[in-house]
PDB file of C-alpha atoms in Angstrom:
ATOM      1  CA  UNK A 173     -52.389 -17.391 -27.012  1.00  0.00           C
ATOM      2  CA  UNK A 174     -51.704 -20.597 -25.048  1.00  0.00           C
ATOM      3  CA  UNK A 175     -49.358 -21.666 -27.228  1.00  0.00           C
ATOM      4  CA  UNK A 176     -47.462 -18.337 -27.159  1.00  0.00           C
ATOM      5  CA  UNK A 177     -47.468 -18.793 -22.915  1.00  0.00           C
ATOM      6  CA  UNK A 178     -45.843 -22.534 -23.219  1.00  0.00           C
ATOM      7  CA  UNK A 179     -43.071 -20.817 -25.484  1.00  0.00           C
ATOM      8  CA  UNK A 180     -42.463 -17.971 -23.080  1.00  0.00           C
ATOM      9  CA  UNK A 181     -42.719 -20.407 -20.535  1.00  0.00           C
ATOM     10  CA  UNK A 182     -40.084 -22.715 -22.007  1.00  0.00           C
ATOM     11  CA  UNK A 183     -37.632 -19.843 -22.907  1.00  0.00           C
ATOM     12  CA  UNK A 184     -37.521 -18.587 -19.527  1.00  0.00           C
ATOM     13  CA  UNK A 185     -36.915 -22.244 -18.687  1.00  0.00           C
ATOM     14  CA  UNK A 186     -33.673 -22.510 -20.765  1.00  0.00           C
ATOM     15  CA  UNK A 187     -32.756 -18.488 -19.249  1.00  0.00           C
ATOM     16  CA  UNK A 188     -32.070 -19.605 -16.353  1.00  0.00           C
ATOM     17  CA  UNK A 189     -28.537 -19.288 -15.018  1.00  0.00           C
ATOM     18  CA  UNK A 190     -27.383 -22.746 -13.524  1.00  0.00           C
ATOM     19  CA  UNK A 191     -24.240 -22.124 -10.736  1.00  0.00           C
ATOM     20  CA  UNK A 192     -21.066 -23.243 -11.777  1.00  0.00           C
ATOM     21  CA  UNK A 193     -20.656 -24.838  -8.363  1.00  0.00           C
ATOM     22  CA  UNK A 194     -23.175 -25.061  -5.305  1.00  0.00           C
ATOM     23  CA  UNK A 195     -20.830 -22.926  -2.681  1.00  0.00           C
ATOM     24  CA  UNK A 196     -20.069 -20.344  -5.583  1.00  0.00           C
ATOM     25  CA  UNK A 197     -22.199 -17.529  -3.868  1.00  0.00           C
ATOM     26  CA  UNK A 198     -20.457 -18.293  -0.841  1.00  0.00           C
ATOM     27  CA  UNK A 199     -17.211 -18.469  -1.919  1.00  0.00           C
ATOM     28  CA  UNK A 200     -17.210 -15.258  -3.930  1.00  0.00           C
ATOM     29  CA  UNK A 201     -18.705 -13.508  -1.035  1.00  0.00           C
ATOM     30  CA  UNK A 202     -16.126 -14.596   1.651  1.00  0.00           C
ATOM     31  CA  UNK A 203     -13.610 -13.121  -1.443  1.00  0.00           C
ATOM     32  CA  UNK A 204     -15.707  -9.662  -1.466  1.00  0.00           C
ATOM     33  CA  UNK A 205     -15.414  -9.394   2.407  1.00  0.00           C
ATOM     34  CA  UNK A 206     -11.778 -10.623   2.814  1.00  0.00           C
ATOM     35  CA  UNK A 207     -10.565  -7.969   0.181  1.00  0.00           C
ATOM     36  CA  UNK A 208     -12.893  -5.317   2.065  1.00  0.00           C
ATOM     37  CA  UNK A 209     -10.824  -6.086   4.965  1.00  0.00           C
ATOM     38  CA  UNK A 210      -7.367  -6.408   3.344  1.00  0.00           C
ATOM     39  CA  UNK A 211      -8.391  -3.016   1.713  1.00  0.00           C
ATOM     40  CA  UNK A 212      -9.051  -1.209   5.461  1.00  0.00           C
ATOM     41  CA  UNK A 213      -5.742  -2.586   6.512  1.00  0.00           C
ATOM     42  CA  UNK A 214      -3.922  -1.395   3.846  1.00  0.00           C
ATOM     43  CA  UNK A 215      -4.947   2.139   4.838  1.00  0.00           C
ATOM     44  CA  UNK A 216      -3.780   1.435   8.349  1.00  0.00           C
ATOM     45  CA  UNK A 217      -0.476   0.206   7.036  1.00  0.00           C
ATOM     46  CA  UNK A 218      -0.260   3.427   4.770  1.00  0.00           C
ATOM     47  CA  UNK A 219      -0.667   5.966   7.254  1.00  0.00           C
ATOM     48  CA  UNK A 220       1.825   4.137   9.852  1.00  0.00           C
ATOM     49  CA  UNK A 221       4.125   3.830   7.054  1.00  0.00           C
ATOM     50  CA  UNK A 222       4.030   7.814   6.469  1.00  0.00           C
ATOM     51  CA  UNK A 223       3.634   8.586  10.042  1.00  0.00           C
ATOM     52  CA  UNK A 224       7.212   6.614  10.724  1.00  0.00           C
ATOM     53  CA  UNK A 225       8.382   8.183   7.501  1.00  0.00           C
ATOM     54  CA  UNK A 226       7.938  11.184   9.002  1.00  0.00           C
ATOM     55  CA  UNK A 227       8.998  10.186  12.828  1.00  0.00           C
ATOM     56  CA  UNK A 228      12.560   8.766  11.129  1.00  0.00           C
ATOM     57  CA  UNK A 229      13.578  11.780   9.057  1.00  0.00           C
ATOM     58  CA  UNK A 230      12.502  14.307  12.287  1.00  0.00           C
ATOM     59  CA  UNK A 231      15.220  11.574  14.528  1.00  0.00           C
ATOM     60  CA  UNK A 232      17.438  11.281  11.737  1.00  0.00           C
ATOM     61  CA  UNK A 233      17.913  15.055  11.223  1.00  0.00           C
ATOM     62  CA  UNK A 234      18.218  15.926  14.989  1.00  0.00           C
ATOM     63  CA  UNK A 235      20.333  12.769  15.309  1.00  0.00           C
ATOM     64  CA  UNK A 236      22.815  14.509  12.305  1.00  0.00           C
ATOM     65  CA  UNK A 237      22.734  17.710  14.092  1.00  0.00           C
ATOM     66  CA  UNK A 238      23.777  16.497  17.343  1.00  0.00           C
ATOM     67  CA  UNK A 239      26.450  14.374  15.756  1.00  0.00           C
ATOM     68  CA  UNK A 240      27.432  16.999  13.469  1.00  0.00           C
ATOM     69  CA  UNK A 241      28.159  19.414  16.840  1.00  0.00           C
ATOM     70  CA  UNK A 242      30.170  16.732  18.649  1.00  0.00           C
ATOM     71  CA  UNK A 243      32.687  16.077  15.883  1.00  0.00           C
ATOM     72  CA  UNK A 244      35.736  17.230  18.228  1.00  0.00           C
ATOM     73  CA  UNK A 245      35.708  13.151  19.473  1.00  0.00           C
ATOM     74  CA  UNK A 246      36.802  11.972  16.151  1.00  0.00           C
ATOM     75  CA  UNK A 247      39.967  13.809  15.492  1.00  0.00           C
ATOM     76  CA  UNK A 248      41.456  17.209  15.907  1.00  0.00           C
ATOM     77  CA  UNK A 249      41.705  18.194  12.237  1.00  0.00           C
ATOM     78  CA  UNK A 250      39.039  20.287  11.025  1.00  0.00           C
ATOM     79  CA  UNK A 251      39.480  18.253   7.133  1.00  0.00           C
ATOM     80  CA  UNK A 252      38.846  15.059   8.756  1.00  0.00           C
ATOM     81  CA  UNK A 253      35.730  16.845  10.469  1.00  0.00           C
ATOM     82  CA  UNK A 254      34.622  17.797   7.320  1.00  0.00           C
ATOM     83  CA  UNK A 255      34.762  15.017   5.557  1.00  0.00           C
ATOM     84  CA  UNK A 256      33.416  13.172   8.445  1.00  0.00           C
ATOM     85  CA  UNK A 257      30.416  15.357   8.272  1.00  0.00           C
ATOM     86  CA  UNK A 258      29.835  15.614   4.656  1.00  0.00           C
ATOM     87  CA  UNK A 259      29.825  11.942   4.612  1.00  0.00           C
ATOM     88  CA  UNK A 260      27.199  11.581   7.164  1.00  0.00           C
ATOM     89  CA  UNK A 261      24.436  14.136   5.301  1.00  0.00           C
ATOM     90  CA  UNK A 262      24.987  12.174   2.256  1.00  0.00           C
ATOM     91  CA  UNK A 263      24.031   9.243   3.998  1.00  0.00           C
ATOM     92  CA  UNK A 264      21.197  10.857   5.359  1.00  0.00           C
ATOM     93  CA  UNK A 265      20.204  12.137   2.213  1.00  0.00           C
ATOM     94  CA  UNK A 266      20.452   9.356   0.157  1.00  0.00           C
ATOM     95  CA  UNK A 267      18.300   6.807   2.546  1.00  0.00           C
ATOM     96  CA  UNK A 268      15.472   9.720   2.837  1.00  0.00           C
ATOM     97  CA  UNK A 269      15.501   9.301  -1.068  1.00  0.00           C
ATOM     98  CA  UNK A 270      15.389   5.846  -1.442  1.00  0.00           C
ATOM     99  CA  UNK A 271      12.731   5.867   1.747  1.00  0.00           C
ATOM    100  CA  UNK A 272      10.540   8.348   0.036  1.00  0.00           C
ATOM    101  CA  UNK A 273      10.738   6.123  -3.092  1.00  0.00           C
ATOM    102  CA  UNK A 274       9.636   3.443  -1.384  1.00  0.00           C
ATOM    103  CA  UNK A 275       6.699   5.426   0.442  1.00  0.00           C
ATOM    104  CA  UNK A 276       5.700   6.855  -2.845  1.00  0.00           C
ATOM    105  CA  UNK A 277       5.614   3.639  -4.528  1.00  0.00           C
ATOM    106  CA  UNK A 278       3.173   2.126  -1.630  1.00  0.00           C
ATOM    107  CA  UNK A 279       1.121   5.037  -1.916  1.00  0.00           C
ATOM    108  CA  UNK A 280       0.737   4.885  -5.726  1.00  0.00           C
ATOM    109  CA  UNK A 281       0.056   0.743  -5.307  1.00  0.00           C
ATOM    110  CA  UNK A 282      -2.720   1.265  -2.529  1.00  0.00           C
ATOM    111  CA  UNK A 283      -4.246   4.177  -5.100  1.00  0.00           C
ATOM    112  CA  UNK A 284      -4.439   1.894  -7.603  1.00  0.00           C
ATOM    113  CA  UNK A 285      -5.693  -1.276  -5.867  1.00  0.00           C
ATOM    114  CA  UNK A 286      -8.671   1.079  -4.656  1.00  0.00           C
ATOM    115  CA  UNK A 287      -9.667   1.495  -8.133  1.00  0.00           C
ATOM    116  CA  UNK A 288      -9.296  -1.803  -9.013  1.00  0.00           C
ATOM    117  CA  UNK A 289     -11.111  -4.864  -8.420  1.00  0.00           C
ATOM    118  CA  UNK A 290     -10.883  -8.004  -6.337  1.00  0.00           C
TER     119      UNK A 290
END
């Protein structure tokens, strides 16, 4: 029976799990909290990223509106005022696009670095 407690002794011995280096459990903590905290400001960085999203296209529609009204500046000819116009919502359009491709594509990022690890 002795001899089976030196063996079981000197496997548990050889078990043991040496550190790679001696600030290892340090280091990889400080990595754990700093992505805890890059994490929680990524969510604040989403939601004022929607939140001016959302502030922009409310201005930016007004803004067309108003513009839109006041066309009588430019020139006298209703065609010019037209085209004037038209050109102005597809401008508008076209940058709420590429905006809400860009806001979609940080939402879909932050989604995915939430699954994933550090």
């Amino acid at each position: 029976m002795d001899y089976e407690d030196d063996k079981l002794k000197k496997l548990m011995q050889d078990s043991r799990l040496e550190m790679p280096f001696s600030d290892f459990e340090d280091r990889m903590m400080s990595k754990i909290e700093s992505y805890e905290l890059n994490k929680a400001k990524a969510g604040r960085s989403q939601f004022f990223a929607v939140l001016c999203f959302l502030i922009g296209t409310v201005f930016g529609t007004v803004l067309n509106f108003i513009v839109s009204r006041n066309l009588d500046w430019i020139s006298s000819s209703v065609a010019v005022q037209d085209v004037f116009y038209l050109a102005s919502q597809l401008i508008y359009v076209i940058l709420i696009i590429l905006f809400s491709d860009k806001l979609w594509k940080l939402i879909k990022i932050s989604k995915i670095n939430t699954k994933g690890s550090f």
